[in-house]
CSV table of C-alpha atoms in Angstrom, one decimal:
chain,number,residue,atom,x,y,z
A,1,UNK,CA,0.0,0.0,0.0
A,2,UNK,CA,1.4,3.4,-1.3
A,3,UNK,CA,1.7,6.1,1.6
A,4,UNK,CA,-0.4,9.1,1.5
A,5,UNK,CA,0.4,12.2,3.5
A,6,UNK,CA,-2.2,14.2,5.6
A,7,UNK,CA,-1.4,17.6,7.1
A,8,UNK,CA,-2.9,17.6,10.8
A,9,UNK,CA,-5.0,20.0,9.5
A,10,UNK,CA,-6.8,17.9,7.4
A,11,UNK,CA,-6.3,15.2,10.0
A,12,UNK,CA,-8.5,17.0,12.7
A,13,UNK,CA,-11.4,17.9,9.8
A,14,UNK,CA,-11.7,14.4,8.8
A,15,UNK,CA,-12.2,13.8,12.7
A,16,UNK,CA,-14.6,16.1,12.7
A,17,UNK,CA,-16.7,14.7,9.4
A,18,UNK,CA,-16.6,11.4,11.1
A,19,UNK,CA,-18.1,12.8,14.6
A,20,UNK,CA,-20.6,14.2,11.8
A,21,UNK,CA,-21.5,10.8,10.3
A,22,UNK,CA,-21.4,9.2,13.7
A,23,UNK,CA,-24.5,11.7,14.9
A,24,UNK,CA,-26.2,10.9,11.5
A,25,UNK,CA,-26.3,7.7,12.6
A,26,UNK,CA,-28.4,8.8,15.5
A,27,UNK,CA,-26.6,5.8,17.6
A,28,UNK,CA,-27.1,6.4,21.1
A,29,UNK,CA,-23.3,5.5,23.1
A,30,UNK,CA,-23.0,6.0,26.6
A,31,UNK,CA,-18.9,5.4,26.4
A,32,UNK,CA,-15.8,5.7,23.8
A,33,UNK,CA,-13.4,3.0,24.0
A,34,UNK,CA,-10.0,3.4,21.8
A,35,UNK,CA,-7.4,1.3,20.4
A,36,UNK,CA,-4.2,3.0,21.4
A,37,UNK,CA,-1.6,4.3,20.5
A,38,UNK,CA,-3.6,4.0,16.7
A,39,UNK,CA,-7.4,5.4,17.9
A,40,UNK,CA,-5.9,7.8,20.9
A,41,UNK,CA,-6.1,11.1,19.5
A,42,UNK,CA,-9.3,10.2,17.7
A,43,UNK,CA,-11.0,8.6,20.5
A,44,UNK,CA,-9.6,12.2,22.3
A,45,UNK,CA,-10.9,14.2,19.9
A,46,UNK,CA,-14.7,12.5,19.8
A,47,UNK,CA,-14.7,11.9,23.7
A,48,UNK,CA,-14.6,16.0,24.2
A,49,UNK,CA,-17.1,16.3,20.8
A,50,UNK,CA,-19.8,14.4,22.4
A,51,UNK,CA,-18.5,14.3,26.3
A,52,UNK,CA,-18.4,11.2,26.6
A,53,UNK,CA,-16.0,9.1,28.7
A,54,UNK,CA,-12.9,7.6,27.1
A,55,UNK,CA,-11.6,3.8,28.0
A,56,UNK,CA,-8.0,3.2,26.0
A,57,UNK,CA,-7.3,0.0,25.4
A,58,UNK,CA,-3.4,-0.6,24.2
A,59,UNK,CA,-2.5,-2.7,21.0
A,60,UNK,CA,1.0,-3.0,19.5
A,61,UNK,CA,1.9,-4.8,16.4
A,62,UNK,CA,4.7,-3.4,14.7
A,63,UNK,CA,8.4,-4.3,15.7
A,64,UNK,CA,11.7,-4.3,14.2
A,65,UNK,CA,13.7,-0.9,13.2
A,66,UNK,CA,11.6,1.9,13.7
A,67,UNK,CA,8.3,-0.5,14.6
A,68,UNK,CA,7.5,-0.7,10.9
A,69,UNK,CA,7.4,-5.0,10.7
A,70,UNK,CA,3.9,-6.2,11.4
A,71,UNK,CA,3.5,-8.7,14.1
A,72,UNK,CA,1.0,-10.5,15.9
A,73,UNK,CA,-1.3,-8.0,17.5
A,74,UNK,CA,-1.0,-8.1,21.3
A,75,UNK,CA,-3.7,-6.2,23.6
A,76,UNK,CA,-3.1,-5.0,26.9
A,77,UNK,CA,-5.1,-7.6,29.6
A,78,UNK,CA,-6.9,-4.4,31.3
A,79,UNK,CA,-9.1,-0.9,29.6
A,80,UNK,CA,-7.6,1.9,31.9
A,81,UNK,CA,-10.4,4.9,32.4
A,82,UNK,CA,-11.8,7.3,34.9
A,83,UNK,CA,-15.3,5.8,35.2
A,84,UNK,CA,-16.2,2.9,38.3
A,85,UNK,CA,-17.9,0.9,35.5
A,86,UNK,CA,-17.6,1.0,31.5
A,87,UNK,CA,-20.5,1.9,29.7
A,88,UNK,CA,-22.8,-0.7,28.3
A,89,UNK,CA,-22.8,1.0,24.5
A,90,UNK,CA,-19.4,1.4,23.3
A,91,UNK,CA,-18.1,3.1,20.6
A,92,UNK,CA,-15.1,1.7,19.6
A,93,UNK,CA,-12.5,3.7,17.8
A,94,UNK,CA,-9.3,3.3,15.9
A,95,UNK,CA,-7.0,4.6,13.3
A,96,UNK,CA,-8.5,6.2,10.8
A,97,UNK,CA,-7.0,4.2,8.2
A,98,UNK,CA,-4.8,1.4,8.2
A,99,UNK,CA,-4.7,-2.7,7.3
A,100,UNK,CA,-7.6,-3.2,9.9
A,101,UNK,CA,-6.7,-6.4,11.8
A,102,UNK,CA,-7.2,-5.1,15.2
A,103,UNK,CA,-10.9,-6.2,15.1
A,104,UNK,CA,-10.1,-9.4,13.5
């Protein structure tokens, strides 16, 4: 796959389009749960957008020089976040693009 650069600008507004689509959908989510270190800023981002509480969940998958060798995915055993009990409708972020194995 062929790399494609995105200023942060553009980064942030198409955050903001998908918090957009994600109200269109008129899905009613009680918590935000992201994939880090992938999801974080995005799960960031939507948590303050619809003030919601975010749960972060750690993946890793790339070793090797500079982490760019794909692994096996490994997630952390525990969500860390700042509520007593996780919400029972999740929205589940991650990177905005990239091979999408972590929900595999």
């Amino acid at each position: 796959m062929s790399e494609i650069y995105v200023s942060w600008s553009e980064y942030y507004e198409k955050i903001e389009r998908l918090a957009v689509k994600v109200y269109q959908a008129d899905w009613d989510f009680n918590q935000i749960v992201c994939i880090a270190k992938g999801g974080l800023r995005v799960g960031d981002i939507l948590c303050r957008i619809y003030n919601q509480p975010l749960g972060i969940l750690s993946a890793a998958s790339y070793t090797g020089l500079d982490n760019r060798i794909r692994g096996p995915i490994t997630f952390s055993r525990h969500l860390a976040m700042t509520t007593a009990k996780l919400g029972n409708r999740i929205l589940l972020v991650d990177d905005l693009v990239d091979s999408g194995i972590s929900l595999q």
